[in-house]
Short mmCIF file of C-alpha atoms and ligand atoms in Angstrom, two decimals:
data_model
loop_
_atom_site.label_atom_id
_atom_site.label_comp_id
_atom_site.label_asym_id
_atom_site.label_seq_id
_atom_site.Cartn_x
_atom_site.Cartn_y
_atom_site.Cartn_z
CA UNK A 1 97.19 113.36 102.51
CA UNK A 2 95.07 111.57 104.72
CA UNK A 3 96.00 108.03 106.09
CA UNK A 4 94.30 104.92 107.32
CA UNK A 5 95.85 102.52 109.33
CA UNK A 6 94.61 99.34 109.19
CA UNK A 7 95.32 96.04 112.06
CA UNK A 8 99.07 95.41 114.08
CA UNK A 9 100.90 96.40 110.96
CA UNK A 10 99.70 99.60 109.95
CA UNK A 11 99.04 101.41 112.81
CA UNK A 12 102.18 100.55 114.40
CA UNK A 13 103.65 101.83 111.13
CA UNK A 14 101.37 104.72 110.62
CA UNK A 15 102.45 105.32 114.63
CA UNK A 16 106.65 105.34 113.85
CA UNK A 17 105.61 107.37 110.35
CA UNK A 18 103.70 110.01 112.11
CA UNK A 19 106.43 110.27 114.90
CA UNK A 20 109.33 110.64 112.00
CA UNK A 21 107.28 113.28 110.25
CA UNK A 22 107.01 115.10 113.31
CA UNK A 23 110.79 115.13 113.88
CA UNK A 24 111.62 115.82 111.00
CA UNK A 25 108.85 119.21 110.62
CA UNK A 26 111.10 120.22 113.92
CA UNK A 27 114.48 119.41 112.68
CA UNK A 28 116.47 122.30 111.38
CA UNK A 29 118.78 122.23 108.01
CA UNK A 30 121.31 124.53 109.00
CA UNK A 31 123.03 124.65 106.23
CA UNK A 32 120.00 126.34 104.59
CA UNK A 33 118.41 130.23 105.67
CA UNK A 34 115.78 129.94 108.66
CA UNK A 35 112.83 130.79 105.73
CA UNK A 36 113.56 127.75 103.61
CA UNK A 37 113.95 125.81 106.99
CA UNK A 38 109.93 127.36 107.91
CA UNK A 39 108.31 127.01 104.03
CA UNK A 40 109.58 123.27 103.87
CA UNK A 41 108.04 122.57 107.58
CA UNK A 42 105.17 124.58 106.71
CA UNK A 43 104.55 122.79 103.99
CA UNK A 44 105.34 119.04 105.39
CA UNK A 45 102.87 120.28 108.13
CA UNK A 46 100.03 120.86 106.25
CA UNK A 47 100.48 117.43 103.93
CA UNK A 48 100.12 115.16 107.31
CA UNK A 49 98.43 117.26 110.00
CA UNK A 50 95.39 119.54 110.40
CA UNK A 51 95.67 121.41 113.04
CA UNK A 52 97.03 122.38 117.15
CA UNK A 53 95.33 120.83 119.67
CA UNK A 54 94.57 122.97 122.93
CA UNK A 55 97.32 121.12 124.07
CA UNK A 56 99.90 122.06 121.75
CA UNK A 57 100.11 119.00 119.91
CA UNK A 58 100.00 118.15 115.99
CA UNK A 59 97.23 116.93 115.31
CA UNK A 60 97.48 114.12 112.25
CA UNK A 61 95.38 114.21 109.39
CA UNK A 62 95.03 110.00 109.99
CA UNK A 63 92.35 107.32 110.75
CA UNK A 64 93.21 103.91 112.99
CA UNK A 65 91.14 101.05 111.76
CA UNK A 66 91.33 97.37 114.03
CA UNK A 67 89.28 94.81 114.82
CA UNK A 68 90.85 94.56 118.06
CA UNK A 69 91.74 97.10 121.20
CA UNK A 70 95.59 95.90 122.27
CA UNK A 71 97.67 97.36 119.42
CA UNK A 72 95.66 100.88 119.00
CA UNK A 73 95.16 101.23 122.74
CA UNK A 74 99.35 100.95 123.12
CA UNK A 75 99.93 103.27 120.79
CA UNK A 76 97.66 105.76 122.45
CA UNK A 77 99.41 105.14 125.77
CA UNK A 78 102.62 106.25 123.97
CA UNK A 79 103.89 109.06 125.51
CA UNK A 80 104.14 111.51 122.88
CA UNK A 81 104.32 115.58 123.45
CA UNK A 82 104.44 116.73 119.89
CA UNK A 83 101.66 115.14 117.67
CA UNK A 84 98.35 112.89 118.40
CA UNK A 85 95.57 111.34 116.79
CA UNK A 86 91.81 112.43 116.83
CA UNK A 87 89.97 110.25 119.25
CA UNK A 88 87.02 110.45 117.21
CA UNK A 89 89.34 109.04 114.17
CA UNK A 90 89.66 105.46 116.24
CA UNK A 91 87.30 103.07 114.41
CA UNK A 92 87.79 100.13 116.67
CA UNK A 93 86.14 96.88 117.72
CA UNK A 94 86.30 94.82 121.09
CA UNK A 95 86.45 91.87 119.41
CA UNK A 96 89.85 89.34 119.41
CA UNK A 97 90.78 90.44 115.43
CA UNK A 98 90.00 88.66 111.99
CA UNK A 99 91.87 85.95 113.19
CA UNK A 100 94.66 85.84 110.21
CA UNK A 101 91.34 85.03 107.76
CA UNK A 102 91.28 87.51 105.24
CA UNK A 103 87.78 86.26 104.08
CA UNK A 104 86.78 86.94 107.65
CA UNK A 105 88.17 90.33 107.47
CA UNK A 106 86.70 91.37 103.96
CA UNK A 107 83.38 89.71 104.36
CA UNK A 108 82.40 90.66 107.91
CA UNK A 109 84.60 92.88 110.18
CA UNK A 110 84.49 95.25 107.14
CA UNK A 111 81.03 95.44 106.18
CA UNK A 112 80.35 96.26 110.03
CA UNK A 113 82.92 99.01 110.33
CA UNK A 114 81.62 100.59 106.74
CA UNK A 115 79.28 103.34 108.34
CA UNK A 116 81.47 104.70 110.90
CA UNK A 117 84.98 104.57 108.86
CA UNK A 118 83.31 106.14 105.59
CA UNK A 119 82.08 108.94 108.10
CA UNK A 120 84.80 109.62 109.41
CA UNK A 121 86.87 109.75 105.97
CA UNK A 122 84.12 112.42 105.03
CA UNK A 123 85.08 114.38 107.76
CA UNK A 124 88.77 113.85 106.89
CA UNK A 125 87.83 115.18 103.50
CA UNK A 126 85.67 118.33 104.52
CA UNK A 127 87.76 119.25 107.10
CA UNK A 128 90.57 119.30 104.36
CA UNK A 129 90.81 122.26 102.22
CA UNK A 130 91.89 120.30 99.16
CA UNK A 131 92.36 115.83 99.93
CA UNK A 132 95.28 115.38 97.60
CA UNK A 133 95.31 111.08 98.42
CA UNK A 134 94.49 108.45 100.80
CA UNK A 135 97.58 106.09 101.91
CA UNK A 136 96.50 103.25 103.21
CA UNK A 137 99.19 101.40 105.57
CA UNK A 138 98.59 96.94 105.94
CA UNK A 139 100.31 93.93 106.19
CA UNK A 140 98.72 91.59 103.75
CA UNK A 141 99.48 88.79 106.06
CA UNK A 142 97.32 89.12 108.89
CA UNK A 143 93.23 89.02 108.22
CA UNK A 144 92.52 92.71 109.49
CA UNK A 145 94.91 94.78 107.19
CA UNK A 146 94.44 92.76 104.29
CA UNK A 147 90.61 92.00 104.45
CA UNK A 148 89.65 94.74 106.10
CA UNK A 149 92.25 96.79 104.21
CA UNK A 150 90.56 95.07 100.97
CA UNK A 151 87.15 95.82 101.69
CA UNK A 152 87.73 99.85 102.18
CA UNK A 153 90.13 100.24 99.13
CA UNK A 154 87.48 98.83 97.59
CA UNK A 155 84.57 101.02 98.76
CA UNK A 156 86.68 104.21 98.89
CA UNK A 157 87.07 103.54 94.98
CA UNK A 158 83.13 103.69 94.71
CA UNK A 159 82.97 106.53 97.41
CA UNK A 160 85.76 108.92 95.97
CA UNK A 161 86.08 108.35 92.70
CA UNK A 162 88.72 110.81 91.93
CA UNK A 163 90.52 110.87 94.95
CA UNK A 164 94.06 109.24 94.42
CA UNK A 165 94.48 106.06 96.14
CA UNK A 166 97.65 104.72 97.27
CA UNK A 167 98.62 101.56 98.94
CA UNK A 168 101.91 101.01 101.13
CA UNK A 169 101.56 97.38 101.74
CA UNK A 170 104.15 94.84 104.11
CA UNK A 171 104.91 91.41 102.46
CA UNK A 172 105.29 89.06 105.14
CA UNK A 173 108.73 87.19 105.58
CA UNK A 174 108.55 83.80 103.41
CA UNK A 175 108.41 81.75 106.41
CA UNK A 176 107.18 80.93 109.78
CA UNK A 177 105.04 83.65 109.88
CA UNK A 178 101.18 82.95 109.75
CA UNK A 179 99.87 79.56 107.85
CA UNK A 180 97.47 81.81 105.87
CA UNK A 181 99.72 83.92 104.60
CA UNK A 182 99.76 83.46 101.04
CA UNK A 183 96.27 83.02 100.76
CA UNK A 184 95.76 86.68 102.81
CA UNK A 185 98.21 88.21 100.34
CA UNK A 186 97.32 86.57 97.06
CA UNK A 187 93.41 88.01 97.50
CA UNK A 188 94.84 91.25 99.30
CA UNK A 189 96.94 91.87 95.98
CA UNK A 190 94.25 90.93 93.59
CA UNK A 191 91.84 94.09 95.08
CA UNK A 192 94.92 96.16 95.30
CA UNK A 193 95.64 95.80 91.88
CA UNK A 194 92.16 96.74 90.70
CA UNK A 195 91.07 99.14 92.64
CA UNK A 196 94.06 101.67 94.11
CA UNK A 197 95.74 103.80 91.73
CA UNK A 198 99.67 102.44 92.81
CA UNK A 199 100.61 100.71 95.93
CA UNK A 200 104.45 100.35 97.34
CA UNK A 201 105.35 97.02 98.39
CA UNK A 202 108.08 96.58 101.12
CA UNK A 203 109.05 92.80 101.84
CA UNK A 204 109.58 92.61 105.58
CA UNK A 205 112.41 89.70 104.85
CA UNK A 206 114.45 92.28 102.69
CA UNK A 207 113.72 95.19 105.24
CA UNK A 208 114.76 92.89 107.67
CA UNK A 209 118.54 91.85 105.90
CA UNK A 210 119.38 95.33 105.98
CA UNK A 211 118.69 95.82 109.33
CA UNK A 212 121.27 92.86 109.69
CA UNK A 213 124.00 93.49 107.09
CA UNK A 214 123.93 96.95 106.90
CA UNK A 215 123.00 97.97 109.86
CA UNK A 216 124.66 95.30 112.30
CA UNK A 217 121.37 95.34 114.38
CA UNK A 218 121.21 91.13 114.45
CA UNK A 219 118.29 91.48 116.73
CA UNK A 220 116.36 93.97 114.47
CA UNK A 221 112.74 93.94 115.33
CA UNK A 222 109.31 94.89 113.94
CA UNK A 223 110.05 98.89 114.98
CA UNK A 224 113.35 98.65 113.38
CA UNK A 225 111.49 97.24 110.39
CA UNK A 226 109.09 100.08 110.64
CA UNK A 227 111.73 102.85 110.71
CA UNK A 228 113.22 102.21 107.75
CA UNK A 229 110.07 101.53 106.35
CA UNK A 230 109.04 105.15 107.35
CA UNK A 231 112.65 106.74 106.16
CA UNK A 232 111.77 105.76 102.60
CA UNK A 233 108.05 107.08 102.77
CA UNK A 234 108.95 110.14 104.64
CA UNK A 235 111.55 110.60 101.33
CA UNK A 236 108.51 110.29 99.04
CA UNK A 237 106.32 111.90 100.55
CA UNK A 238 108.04 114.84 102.42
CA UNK A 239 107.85 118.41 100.16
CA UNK A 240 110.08 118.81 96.94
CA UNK A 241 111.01 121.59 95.67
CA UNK A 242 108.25 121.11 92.56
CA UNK A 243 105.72 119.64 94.68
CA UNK A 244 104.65 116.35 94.71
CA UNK A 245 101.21 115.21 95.52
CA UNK A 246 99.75 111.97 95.31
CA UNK A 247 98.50 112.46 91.86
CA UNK A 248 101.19 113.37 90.58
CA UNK A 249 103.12 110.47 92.17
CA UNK A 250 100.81 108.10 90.71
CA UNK A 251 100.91 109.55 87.00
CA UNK A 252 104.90 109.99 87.53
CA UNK A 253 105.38 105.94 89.02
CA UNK A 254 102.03 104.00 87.29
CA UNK A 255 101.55 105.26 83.84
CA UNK A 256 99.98 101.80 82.50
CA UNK A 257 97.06 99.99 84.72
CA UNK A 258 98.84 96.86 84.45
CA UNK A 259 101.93 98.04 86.46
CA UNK A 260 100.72 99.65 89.87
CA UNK A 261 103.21 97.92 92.12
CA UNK A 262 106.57 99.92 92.88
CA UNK A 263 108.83 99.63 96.22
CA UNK A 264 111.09 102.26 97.37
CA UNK A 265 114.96 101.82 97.36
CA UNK A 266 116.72 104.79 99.76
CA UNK A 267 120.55 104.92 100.54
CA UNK A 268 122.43 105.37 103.04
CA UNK A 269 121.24 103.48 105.48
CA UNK A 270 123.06 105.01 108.64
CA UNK A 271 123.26 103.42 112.36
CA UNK A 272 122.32 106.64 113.92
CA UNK A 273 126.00 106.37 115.77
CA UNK A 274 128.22 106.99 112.70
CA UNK A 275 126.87 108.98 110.81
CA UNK A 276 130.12 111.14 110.39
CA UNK A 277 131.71 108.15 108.49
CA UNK A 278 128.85 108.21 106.21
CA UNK A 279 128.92 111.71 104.89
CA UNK A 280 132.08 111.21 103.08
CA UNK A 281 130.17 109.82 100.40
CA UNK A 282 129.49 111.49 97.46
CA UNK A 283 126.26 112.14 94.97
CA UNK A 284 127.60 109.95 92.67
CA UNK A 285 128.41 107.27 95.10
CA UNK A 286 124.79 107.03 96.01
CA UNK A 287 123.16 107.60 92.59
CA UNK A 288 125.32 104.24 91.65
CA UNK A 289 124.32 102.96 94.96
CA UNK A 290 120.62 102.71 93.72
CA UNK A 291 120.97 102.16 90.03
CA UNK A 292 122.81 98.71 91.51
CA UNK A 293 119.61 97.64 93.20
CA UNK A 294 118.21 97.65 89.49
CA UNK A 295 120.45 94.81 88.53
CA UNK A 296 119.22 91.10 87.36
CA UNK A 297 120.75 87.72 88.12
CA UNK A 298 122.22 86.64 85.14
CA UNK A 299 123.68 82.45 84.48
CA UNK A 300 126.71 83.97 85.61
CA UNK A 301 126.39 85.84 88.94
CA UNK A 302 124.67 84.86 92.01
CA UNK A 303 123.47 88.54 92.91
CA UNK A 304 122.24 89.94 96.38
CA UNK A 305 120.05 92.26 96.68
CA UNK A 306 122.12 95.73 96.36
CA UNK A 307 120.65 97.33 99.15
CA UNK A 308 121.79 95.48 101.85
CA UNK A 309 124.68 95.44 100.66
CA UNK A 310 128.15 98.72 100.64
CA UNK A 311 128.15 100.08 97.20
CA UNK A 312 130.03 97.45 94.49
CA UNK A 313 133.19 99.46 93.67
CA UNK A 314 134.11 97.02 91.17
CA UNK A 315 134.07 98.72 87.85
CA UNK A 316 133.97 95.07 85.66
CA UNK A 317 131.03 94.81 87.69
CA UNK A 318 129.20 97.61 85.70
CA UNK A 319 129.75 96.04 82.55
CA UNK A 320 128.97 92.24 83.73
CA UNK A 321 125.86 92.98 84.72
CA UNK A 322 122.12 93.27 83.31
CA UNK A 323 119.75 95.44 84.16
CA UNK A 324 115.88 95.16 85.16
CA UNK A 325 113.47 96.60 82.60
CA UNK A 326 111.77 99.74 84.21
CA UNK A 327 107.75 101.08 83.65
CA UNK A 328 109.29 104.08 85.33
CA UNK A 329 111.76 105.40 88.18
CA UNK A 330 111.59 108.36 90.14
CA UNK A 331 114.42 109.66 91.80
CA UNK A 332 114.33 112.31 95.15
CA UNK A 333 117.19 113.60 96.29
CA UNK A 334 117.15 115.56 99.52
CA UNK A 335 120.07 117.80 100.80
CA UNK A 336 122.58 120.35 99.05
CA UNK A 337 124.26 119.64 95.97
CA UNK A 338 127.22 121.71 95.51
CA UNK A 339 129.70 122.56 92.61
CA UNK A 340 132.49 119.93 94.12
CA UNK A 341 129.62 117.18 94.55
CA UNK A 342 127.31 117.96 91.57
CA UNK A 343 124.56 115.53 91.34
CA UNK A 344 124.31 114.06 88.25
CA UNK A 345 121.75 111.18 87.65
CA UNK A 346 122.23 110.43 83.85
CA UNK A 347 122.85 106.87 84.44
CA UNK A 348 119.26 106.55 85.07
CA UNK A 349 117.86 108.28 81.94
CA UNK A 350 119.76 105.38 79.65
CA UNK A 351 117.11 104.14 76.95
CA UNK A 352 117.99 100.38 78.02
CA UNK A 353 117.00 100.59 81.79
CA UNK A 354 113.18 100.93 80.11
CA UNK A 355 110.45 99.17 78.44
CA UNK A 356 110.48 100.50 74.62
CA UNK A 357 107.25 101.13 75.10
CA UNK A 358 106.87 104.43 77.54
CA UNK A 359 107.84 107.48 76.44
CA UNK A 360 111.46 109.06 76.89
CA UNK A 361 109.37 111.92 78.98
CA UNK A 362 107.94 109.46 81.09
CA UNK A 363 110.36 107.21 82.23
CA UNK A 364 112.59 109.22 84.39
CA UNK A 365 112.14 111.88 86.44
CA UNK A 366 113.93 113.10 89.31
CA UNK A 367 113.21 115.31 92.19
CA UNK A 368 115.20 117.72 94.34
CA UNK A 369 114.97 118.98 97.52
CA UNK A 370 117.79 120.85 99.42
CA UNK A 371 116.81 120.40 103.14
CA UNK A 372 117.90 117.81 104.54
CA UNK A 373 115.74 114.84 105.73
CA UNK A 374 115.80 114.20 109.20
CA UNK A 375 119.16 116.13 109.45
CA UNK A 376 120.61 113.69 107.03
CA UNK A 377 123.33 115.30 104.77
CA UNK A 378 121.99 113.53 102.05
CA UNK A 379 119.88 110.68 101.47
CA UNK A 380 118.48 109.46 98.55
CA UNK A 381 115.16 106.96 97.35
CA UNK A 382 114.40 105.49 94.35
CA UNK A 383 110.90 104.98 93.59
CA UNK A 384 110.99 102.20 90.83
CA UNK A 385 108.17 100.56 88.65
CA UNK A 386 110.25 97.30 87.40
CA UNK A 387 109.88 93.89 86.59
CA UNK A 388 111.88 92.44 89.70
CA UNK A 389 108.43 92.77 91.76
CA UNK A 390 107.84 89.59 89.45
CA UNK A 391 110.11 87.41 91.82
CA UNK A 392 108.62 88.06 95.24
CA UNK A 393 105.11 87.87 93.91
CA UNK A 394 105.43 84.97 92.23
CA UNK A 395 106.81 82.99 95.03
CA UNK A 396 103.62 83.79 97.18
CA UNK A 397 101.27 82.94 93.97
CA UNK A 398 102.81 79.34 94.13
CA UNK A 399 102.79 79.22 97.81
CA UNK A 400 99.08 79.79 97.76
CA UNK A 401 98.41 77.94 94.63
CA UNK A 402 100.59 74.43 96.48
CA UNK A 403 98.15 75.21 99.34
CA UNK A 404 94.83 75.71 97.28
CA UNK A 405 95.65 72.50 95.50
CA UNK A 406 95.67 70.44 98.58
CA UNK A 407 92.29 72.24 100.10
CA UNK A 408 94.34 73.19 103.01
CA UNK A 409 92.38 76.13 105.40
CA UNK A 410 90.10 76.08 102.86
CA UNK A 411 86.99 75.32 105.20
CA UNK A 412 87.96 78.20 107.27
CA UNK A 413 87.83 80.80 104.21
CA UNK A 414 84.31 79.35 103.06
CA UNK A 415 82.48 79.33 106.10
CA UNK A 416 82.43 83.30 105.85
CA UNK A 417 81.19 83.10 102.55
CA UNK A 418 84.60 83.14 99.89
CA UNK A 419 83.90 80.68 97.51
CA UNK A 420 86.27 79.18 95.35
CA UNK A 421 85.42 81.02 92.66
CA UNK A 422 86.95 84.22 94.36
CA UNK A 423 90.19 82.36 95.04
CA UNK A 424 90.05 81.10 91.17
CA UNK A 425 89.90 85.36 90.06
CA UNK A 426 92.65 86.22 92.54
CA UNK A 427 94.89 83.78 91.10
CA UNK A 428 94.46 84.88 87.99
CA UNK A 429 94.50 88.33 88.64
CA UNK A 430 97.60 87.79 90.35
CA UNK A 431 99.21 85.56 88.15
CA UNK A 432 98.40 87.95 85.19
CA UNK A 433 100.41 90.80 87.04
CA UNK A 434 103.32 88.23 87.77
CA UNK A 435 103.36 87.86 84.23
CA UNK A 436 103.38 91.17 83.11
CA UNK A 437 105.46 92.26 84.83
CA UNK A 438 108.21 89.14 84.06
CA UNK A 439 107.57 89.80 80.15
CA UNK A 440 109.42 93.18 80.88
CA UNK A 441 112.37 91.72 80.65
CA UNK A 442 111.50 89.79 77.56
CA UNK A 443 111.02 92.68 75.39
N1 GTP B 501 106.91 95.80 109.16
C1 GTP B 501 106.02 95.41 110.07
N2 GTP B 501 105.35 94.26 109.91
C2 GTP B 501 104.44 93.93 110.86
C3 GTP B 501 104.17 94.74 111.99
N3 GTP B 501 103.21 94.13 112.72
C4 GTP B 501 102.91 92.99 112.09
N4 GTP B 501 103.64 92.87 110.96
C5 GTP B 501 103.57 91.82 109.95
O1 GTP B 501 102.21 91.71 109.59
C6 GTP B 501 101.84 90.36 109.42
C7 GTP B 501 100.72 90.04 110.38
O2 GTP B 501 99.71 90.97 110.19
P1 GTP B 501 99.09 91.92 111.32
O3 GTP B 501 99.23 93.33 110.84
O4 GTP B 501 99.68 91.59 112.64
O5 GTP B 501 97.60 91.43 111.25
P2 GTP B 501 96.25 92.27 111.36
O6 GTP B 501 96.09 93.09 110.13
O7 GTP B 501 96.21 92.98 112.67
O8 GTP B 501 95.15 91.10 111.29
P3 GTP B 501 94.53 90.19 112.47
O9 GTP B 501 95.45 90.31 113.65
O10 GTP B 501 94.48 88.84 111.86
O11 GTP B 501 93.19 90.76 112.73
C8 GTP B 501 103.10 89.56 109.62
O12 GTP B 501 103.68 89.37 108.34
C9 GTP B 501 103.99 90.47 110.46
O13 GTP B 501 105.35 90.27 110.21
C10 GTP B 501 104.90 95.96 112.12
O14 GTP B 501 104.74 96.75 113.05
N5 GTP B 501 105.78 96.24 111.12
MG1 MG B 502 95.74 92.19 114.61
#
């Protein structure tokens, strides 16, 4: 897998990702013979680095993309003995950013970083003995990792026509963030949606609440945002036992071109001082964990998002409640089952958690790995295809759409050249996913 990093956002979370990876390659399972412990770090190895440096370190298979110095130059300055990045892999300007503008970001800092990024993804490729993907880690909020972000997803479409293509994109928090927010989004989604093959959304906001409410950390920041960010791709991404690549992701999570945008549920979420406490729970407690996050508001219920919240006990709950429709889930479970804790995911093969329309062989699958993640007894992650995207996306289409209406920042996206016949095809590009994906739960 090779990934690029694009603005604040994704390099500081390609940074923490890289850093996880690395811990977790040395981490050892010890519940597991010292072989299985090497083949699964062998294997994680050669997924997200290339090589030793002279000095020891690992040296990750990744490209840093900004239009400014500060954030990439801090995360070099990190001291860091066990992995690095290529210097030659920095494709960096002097300049202040793209200025939260995504049209600024698409239209010009792109085009002017196209020669030397492309060249250095060729490089990335050759030096590879077989590319599986490209991840591409942005915020779609500021103008750098969504415009910039946009333009290469884009051209790597046109460059690499088969490679796999996946997006792990940040929604910003629904307020007080940057004024251009919903506009940077809206026209970030629309190319995501054409031209990658699936992209995982995480909203920041519900990253955030369970830093909060489940993890008691009231002053959470951005890096606690980015670690559990990086928990749940690690679980994706890290070796199963029948590998995974990024193909096969893609074909397993976006069957249908009309549904490429899944997000990543993962439980437990563990302060890393109680973590005892936390192992009493069983398979089954955190199989029901996740297929809670899958739940609707009904009339009825006012419902929180299941996540950030313990595990609902309550069994009139079960029956009480509707269900999402699903385009597809996978589930990955990593650590030992054993005959007293079987894990058993049934509940998420029921005919009624899915669109009629995919096949019974295509709906479900789930994943296994017995060593543990990041010493984690076990932790599982839910990637899920469903219509509750709908909700979050639709909020930002009629942010943008309020804001459009009323011409506001307007000027600033037309003097690089967007015109408002761009914004017109986002919209409803956009709004045609939005509604795809909230007819789901129609059928
Ligand atoms: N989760 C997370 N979100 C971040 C991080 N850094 C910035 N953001 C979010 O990203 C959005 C702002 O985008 P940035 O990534 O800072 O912008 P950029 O891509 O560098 O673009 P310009 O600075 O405009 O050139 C806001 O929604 C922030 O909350 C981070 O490290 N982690
Ligand atoms: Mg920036």
């Amino acid at each position: 897998m090779l990934t690029i990093q694009f603005g604040q956002c994704g390099n500081q979370l390609g940074h923490s990702l890289y850093s996880s990876l690395s811990s977790d390659i040395d981490s050892r399972d010890k519940t597991l013979p010292r072989e299985l412990n090497y083949r699964y770090s062998e294997s994680a190895f050669e997924r997200w680095f290339e090589g030793i440096t002279k000095e020891g370190k690992r040296l990750a298979r990744a490209i840093l993309i900004d239009t400014e110095q500060k954030v990439i130059k801090k995360i070099f300055k990190q001291p860091n003995s066990k992995w690095t990045y290529r210097p030659q892999n920095l494709v960096c300007q002097a300049g202040g950013g793209s200025a939260n503008n995504w049209a600024y970001g698409y239209l010009i800092k792109g085009p002017q970083l196209k020669e030397e990024t492309l060249e250095a993804v060729r490089k990335e490729a050759e030096r590879a003995d077989r590319l599986g993907g490209i991840l591409l880690l942005l915020s779609s909020a500021g103008g750098t990792g969504s415009g910039v972000g946009s333009h290469f997803v884009e051209l790597l479409r046109e460059e690499f026509p088969t490679k796999t293509l996946l997006g792990s994109t940040v929604l910003p928090f629904t307020s007080g963030e940057v004024g251009t927010q919903n506009y940077n989004t809206l026209l970030t989604l629309a190319k995501f949606s054409e031209f990658c093959d699936a992209d995982l959304l995480f909203e920041n906001e519900q990253i955030h609440s369970i830093c909060t409410s489940v993890l008691k950390n009231v002053e959470a920041k951005l890096k606690d945002i980015n670690e559990i960010i990086c928990r749940k791709l690690a679980a994706v991404f890290q070796p199963v036992e029948n590998s995974l690549d990024a193909s096969s992701l893609v074909s397993l999570i976006a069957p249908h071109p009309s549904f490429k945008f899944a997000s990543v549920k993962s439980v437990p979420h563990i302060a890393l001082n109680c973590t005892a406490y936390e192992s009493s729970y069983k398979w089954h407690s955190h199989i029901r964990h996740l297929k809670q996050t899958l739940r609707v508001r009904s009339l009825h219920h006012e419902l929180g998002d299941a996540e950030t919240k313990k595990l609902s006990h309550n069994p009139s709950d079960a029956s009480s409640h509707k269900y999402c429709k699903s385009v597809s889930n996978i589930l990955i479970t990593r650590g030992t089952s054993l005959a007293k804790d079987p894990l058993i995911c049934d509940d998420f093969k029921r005919r009624d958690l899915y669109v009629d329309w995919i096949s019974e062989a295509d709906r479900f699958t789930h994943l296994n790995q017995e060593r543990q993640l990041f010493s984690e007894e076990k932790f599982a992650a839910l990637v899920t295809n469903n219509s509750q995207i709908h909700r979050p996306l639709d909020l930002i289409v009629e942010k943008a759409w309020k804001m459009y209406t009323n011409a506001a920042f307007l000027h600033q996206y037309k003097k690089f050249g967007l015109e408002e016949d761009d914004f017109l095809t986002s919209f409803a590009k956009v709004e045609n996913v939005v509604k795809s994906y909230r007819e789901l739960d129609q059928n």
